[in-house]
mmCIF file of C-alpha atoms in Angstrom:
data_model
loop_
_atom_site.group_PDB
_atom_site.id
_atom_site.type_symbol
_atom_site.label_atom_id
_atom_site.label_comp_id
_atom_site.label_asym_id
_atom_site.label_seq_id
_atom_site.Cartn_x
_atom_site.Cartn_y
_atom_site.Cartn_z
ATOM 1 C CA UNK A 9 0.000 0.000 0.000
ATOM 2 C CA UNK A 10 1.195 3.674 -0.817
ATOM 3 C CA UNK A 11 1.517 5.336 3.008
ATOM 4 C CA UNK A 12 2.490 8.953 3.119
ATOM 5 C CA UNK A 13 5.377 9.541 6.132
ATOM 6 C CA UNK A 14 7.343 12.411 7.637
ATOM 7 C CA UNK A 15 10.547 10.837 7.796
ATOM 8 C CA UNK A 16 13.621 12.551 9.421
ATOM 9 C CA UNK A 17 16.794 11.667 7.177
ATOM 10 C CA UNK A 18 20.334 13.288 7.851
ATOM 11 C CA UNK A 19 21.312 16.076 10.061
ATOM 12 C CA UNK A 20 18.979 18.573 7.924
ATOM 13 C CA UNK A 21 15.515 16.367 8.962
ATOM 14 C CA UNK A 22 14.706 16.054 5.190
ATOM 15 C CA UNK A 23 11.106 15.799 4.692
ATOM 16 C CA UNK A 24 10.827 13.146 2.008
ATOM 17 C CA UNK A 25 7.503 10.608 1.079
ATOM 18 C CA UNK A 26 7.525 6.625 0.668
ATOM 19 C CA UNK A 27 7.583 5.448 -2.719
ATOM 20 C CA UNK A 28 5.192 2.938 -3.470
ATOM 21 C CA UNK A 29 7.556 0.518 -4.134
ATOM 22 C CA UNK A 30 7.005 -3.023 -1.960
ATOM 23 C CA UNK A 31 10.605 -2.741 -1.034
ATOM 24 C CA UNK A 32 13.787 -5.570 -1.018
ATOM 25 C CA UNK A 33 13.872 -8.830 0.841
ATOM 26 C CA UNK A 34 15.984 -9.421 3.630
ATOM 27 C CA UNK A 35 16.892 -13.635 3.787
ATOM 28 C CA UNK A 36 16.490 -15.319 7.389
ATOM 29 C CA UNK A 37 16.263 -18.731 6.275
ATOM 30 C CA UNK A 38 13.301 -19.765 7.290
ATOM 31 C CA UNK A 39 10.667 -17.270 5.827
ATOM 32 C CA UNK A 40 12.001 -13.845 4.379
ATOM 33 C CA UNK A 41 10.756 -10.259 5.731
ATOM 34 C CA UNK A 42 10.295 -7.505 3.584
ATOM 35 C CA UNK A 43 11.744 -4.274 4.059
ATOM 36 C CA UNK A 44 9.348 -1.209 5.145
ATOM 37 C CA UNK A 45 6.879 -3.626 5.800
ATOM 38 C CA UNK A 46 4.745 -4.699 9.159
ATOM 39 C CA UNK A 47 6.449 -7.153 11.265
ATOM 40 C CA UNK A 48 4.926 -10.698 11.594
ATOM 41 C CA UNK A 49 3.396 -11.833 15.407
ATOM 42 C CA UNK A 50 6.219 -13.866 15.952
ATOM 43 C CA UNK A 51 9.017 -11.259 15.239
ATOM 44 C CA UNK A 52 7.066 -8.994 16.868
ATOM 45 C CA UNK A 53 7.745 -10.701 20.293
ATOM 46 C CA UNK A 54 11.378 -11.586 20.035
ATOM 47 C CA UNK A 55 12.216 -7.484 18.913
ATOM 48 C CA UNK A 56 13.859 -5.948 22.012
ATOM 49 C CA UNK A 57 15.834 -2.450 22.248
ATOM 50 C CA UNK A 58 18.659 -1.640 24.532
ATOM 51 C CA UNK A 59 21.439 1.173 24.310
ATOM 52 C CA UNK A 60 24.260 -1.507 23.829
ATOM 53 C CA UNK A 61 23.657 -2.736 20.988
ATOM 54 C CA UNK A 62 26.123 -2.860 17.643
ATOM 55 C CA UNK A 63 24.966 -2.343 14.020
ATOM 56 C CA UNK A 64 26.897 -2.122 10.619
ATOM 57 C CA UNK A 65 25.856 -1.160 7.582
ATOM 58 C CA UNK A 66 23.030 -3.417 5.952
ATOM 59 C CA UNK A 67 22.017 -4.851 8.965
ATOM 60 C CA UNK A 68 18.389 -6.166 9.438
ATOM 61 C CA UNK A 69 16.718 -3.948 12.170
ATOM 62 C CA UNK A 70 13.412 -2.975 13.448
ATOM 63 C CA UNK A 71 11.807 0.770 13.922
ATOM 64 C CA UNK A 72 8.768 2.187 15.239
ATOM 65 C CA UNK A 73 6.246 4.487 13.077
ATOM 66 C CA UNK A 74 4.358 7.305 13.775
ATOM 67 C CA UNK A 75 1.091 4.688 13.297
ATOM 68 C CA UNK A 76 2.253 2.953 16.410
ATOM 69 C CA UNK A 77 3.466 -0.310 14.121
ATOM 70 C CA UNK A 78 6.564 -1.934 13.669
ATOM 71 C CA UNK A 79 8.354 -2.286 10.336
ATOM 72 C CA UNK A 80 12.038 -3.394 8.868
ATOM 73 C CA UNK A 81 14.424 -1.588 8.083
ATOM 74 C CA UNK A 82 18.559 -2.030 7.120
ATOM 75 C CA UNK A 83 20.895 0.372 9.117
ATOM 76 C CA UNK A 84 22.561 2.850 6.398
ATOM 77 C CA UNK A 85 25.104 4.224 8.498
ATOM 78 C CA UNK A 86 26.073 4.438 12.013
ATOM 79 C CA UNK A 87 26.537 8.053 12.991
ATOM 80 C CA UNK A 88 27.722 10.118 16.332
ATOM 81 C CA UNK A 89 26.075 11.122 19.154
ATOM 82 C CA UNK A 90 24.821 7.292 19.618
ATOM 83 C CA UNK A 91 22.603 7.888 16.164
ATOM 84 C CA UNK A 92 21.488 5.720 13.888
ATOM 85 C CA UNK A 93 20.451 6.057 10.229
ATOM 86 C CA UNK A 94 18.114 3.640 8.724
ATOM 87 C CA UNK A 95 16.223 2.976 5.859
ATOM 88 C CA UNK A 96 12.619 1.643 5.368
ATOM 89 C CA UNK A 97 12.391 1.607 1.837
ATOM 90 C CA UNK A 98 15.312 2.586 -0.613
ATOM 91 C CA UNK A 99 17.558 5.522 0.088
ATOM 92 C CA UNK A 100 14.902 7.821 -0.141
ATOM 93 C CA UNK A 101 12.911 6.810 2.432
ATOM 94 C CA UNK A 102 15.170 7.314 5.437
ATOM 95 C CA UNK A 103 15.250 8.272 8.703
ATOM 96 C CA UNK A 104 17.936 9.315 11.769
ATOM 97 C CA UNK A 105 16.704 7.418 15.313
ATOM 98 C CA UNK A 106 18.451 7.195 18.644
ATOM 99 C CA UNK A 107 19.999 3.960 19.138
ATOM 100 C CA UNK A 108 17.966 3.067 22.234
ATOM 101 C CA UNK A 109 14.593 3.170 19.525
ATOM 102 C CA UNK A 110 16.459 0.318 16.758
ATOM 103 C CA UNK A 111 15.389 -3.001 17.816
ATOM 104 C CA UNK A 112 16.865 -6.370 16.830
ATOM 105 C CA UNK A 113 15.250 -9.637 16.333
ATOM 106 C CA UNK A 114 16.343 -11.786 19.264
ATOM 107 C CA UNK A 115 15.138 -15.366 20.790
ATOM 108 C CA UNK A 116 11.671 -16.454 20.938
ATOM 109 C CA UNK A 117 10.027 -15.451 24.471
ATOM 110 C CA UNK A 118 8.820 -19.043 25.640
ATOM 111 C CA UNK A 119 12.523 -20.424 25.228
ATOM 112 C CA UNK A 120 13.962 -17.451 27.758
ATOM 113 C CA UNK A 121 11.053 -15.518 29.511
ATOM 114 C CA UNK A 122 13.571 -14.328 32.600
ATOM 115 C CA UNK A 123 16.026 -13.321 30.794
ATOM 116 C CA UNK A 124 13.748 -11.381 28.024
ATOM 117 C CA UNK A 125 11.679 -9.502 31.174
ATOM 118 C CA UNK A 126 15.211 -8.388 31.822
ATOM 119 C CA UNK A 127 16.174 -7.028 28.681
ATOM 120 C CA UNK A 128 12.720 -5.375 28.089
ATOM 121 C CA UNK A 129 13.115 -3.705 31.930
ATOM 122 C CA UNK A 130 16.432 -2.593 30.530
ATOM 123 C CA UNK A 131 15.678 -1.200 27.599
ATOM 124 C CA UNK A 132 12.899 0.728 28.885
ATOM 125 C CA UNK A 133 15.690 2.117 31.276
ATOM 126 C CA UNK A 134 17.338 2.819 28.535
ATOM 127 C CA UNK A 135 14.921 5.209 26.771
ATOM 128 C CA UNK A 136 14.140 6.445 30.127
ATOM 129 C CA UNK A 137 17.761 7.678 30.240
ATOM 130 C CA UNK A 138 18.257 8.938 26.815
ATOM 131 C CA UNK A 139 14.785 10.805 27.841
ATOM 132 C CA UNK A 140 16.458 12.159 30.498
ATOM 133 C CA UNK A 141 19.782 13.257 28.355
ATOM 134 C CA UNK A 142 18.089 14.510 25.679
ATOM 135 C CA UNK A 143 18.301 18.455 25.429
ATOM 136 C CA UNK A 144 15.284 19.072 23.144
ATOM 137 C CA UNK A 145 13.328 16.537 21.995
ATOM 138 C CA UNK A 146 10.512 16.309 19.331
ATOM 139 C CA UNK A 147 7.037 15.596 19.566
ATOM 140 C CA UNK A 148 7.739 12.629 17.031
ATOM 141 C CA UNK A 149 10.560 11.166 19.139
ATOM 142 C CA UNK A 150 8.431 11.102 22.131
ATOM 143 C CA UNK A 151 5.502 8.819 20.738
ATOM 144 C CA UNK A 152 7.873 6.641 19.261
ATOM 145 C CA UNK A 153 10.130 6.367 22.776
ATOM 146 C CA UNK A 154 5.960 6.006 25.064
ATOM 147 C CA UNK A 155 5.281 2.981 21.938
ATOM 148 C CA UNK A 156 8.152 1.214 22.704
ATOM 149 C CA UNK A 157 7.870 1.479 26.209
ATOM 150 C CA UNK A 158 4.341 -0.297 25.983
ATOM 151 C CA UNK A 159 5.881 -2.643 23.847
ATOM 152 C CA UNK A 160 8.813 -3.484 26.812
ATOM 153 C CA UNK A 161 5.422 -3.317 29.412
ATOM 154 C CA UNK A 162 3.754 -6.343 27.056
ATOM 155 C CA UNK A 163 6.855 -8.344 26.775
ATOM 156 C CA UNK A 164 7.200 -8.253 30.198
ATOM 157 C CA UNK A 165 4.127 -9.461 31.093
ATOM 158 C CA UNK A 166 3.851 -12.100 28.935
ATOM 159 C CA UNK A 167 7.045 -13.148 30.589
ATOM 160 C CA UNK A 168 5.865 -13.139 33.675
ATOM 161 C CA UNK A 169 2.786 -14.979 32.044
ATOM 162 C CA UNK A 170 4.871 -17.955 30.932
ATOM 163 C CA UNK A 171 6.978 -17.468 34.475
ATOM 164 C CA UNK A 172 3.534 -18.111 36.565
ATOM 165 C CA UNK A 173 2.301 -21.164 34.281
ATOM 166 C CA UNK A 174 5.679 -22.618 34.661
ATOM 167 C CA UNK A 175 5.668 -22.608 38.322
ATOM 168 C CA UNK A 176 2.184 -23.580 38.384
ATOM 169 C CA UNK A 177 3.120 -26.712 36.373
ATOM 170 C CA UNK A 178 6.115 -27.244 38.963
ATOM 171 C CA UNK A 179 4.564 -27.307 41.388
ATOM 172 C CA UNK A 180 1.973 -29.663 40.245
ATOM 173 C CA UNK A 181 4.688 -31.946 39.402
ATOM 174 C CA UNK A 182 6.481 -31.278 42.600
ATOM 175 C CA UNK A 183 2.752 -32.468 44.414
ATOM 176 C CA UNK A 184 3.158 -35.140 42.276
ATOM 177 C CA UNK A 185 6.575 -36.665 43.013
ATOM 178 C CA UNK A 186 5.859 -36.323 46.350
ATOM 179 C CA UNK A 187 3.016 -38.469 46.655
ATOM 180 C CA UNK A 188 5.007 -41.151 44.819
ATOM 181 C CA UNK A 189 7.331 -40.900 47.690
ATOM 182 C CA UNK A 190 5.119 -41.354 50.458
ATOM 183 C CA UNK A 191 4.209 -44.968 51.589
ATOM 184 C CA UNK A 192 0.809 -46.185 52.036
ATOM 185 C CA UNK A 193 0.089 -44.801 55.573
ATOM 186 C CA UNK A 194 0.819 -41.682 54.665
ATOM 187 C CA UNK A 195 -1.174 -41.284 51.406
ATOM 188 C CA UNK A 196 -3.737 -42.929 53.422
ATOM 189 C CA UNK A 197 -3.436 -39.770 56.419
ATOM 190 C CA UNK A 198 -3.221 -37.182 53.345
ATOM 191 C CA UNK A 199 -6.405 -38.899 51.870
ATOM 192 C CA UNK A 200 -8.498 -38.701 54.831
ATOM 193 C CA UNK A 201 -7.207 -35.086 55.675
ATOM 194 C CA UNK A 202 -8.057 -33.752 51.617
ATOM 195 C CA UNK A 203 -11.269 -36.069 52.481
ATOM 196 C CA UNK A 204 -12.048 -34.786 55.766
ATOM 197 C CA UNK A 205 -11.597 -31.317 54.269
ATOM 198 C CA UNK A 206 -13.794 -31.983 51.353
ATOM 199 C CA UNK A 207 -16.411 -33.279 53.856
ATOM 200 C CA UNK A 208 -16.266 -30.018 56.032
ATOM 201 C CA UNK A 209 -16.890 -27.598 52.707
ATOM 202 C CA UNK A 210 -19.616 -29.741 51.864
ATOM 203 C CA UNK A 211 -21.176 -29.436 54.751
ATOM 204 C CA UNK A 212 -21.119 -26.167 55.111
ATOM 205 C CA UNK A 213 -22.392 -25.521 51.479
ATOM 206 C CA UNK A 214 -25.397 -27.392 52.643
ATOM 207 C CA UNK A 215 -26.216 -25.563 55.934
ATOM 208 C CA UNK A 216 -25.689 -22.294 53.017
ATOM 209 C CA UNK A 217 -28.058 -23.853 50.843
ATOM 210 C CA UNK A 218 -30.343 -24.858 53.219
ATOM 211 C CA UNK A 219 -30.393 -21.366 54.820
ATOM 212 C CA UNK A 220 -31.023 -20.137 51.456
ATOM 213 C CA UNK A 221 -33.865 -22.265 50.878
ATOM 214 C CA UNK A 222 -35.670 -21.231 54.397
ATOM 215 C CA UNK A 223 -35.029 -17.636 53.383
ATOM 216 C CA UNK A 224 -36.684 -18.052 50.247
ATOM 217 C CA UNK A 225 -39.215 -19.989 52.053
ATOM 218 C CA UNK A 226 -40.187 -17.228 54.291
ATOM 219 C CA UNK A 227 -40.246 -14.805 51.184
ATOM 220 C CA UNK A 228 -42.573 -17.219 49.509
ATOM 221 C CA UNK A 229 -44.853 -17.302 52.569
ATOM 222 C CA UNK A 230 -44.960 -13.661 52.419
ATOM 223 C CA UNK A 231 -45.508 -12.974 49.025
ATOM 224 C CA UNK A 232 -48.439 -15.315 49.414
ATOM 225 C CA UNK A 233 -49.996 -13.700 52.218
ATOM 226 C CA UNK A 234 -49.487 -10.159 50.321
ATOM 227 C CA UNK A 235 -51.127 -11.573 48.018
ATOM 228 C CA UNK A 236 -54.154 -12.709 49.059
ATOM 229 C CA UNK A 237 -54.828 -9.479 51.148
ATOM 230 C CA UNK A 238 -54.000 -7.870 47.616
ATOM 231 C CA UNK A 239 -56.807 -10.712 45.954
ATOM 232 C CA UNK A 240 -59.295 -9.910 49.144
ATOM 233 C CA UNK A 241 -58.474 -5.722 48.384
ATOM 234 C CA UNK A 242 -59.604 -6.590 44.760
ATOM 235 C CA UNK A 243 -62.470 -8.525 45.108
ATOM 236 C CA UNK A 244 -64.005 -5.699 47.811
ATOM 237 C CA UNK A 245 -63.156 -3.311 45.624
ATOM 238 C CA UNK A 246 -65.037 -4.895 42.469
ATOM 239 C CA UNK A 247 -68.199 -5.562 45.121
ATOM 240 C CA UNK A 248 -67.958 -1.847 45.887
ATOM 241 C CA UNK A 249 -67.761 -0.946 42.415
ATOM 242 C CA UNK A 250 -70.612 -3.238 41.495
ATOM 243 C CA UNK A 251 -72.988 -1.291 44.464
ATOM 244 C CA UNK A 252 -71.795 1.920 42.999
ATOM 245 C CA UNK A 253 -72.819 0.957 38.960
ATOM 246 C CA UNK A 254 -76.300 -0.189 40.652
ATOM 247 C CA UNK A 255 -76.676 3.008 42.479
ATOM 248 C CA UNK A 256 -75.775 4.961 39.322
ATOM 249 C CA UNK A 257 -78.023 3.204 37.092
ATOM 250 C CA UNK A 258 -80.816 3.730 39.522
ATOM 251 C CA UNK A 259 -79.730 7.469 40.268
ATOM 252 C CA UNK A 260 -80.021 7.459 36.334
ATOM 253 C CA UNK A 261 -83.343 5.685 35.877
ATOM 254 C CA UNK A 262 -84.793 8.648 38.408
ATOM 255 C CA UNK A 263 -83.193 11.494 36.980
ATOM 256 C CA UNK A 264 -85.132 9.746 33.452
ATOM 257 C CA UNK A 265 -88.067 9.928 35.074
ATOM 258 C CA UNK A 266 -87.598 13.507 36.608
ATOM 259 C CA UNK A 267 -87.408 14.813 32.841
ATOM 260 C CA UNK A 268 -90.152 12.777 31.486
ATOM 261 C CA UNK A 269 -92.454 14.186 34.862
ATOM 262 C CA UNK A 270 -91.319 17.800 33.857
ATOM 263 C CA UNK A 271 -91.794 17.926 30.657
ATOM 264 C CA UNK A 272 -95.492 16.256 30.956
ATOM 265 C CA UNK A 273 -95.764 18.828 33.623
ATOM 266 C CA UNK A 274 -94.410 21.935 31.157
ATOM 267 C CA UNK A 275 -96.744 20.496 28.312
ATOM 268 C CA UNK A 276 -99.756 20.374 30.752
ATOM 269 C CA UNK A 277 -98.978 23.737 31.900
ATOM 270 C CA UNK A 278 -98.674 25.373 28.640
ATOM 271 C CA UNK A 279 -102.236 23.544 27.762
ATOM 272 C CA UNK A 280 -104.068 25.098 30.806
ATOM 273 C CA UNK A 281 -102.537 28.452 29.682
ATOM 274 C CA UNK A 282 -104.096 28.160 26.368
ATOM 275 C CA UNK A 283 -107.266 26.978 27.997
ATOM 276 C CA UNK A 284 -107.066 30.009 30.422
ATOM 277 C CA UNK A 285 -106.634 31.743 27.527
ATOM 278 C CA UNK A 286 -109.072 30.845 25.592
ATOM 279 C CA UNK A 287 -111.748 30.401 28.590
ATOM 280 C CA UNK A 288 -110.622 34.600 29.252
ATOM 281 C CA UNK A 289 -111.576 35.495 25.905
ATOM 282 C CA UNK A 290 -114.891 33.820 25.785
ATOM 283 C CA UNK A 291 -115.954 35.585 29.395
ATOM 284 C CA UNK A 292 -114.629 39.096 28.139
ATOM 285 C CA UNK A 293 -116.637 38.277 24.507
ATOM 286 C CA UNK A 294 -119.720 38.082 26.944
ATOM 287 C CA UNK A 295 -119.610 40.454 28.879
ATOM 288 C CA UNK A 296 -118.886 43.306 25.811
ATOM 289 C CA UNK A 297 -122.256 41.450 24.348
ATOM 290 C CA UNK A 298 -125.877 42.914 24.985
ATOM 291 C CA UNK A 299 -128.166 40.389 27.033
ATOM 292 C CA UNK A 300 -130.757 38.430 25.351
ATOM 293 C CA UNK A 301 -134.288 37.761 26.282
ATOM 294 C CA UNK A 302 -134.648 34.126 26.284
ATOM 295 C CA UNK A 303 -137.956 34.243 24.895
ATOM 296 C CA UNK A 304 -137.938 35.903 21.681
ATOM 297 C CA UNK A 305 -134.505 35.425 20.855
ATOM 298 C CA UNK A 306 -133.961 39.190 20.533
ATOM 299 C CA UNK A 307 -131.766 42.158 21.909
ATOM 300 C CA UNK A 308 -133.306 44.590 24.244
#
């Protein structure tokens, strides 16, 4: 892949890009690695940095990036001022790093854990002096020296990894060797003790467990009881309700019957007002009329 890169080359800090090129093959004998290129997992975790190391001229190293990866690189010359110049892909693409930030390829971790926690704890006191030294340092230097630090931190754990599981299995076999030494009697004491002890944990998981099951028990018991107060809240509740639907339908059937009774009421009023009416007219039509004489039917 084409990666743009400031790289830092001679005492001028040349500002040059990485050609696209996949860059040359350096020979190990059993797989090759390819210049400028991420290191595999397994080269990965034999790299280790210190301040004594030697390089010449074409040797196969190993320098951090600015992406926080590891890639190889041949040493192009060796300079003063414990300096290194290095190249990651042609002569181009180079770049001036302290010596304590140039890793070599060492031995695989699982073979010597010990004595690689040492080196890593040494070469991280290594860029902790040069750190120390330095009179101005850049931005770039310092995230290259903090990502080899957590490199050292990683190899050293995973020394300490191996370490622990060794020990473990040690002492397993150590357990082992000595019950092949004891006789009979005493495998027979150990036995009964390991048995003994087995029978006490036991035990007292049970008297747990049963505790646990009277406490849940008890919880049962009292979720039960809340609720059948909450069933007995219900069912008044729905009675009550029930009482109050039958009151409302018959507060309902009333009111009904209130409105018919008024407005039979309103239309018999409004009928003896028309009567009343009517009955007034006729009596004031009489009386504004002459009497008649019965007999012959004529006015006086």
């Amino acid at each position: 892949s084409v990666v743009s890169e400031r790289l830092e080359g001679g005492k001028g800090g040349k500002n040059t890009k990485k050609s696209p090129s996949t860059g040359s093959l350096a020979s190990t004998g059993e797989f090759n690695r390819v210049i400028g290129e991420r290191l595999n997992s397994k080269d990965k975790s034999m790299v280790r940095f210190s301040a004594n190391h030697n390089f010449a001229p074409q040797d196969l190293v190993v320098v951090p990036r600015s992406n926080e990866k590891f890639t190889y690189a041949t040493v192009v010359k060796v300079m003063d001022n414990g300096l290194i110049k290095v190249s990651v892909d042609g002569e181009k693409a180079t770049k001036v790093l302290p010596l304590v930030l140039v890793g070599k390829i060492g031995d695989e971790v699982q073979k010597q854990p010990r004595a690689n926690a040492k080196r890593a704890m040494l070469g991280t006191e290594d860029i902790h002096i040069h750190c120390k030294k330095a009179v101005k340092q850049t931005e770039y230097e310092k995230t290259l020296c903090r990502f080899v630090i957590v490199h050292n931190s990683r190899r050293i754990f995973q020394s300490c990894d191996i370490l622990s599981k060794k020990c473990s299995q040690a002492e397993a076999k150590c357990k082992e060797a000595q019950m092949l030494q004891l006789d009979s009697h005493q495998k027979y004491k150990l036995l009964k003790r390991s048995y003994e002890s087995s029978k006490e944990a036991l035990a007292a998981l049970k008297k747990a467990n049963k505790a646990d099951v009277e406490s849940r028990d008890r919880k049962a018991r009292s979720l039960t009881k809340e609720i059948s107060l909450l069933k007995k809240d219900l069912n008044s509740t729905q009675e009550h309700n029930s009482v109050l639907k039958r009151q409302l339908k018959e507060a309902m059937e009333r009111i009904g019957k209130l409105q018919k009774q008024q407005k039979s009421n309103k239309a018999n009023k409004e009928h003896n007002k028309a009567a009343v009416k009517v009955r007034a007219k006729r009596i004031s039509r009489q009386a504004s009329s002459p009497p008649r004489d019965p007999r012959i039917g004529l006015r006086k």
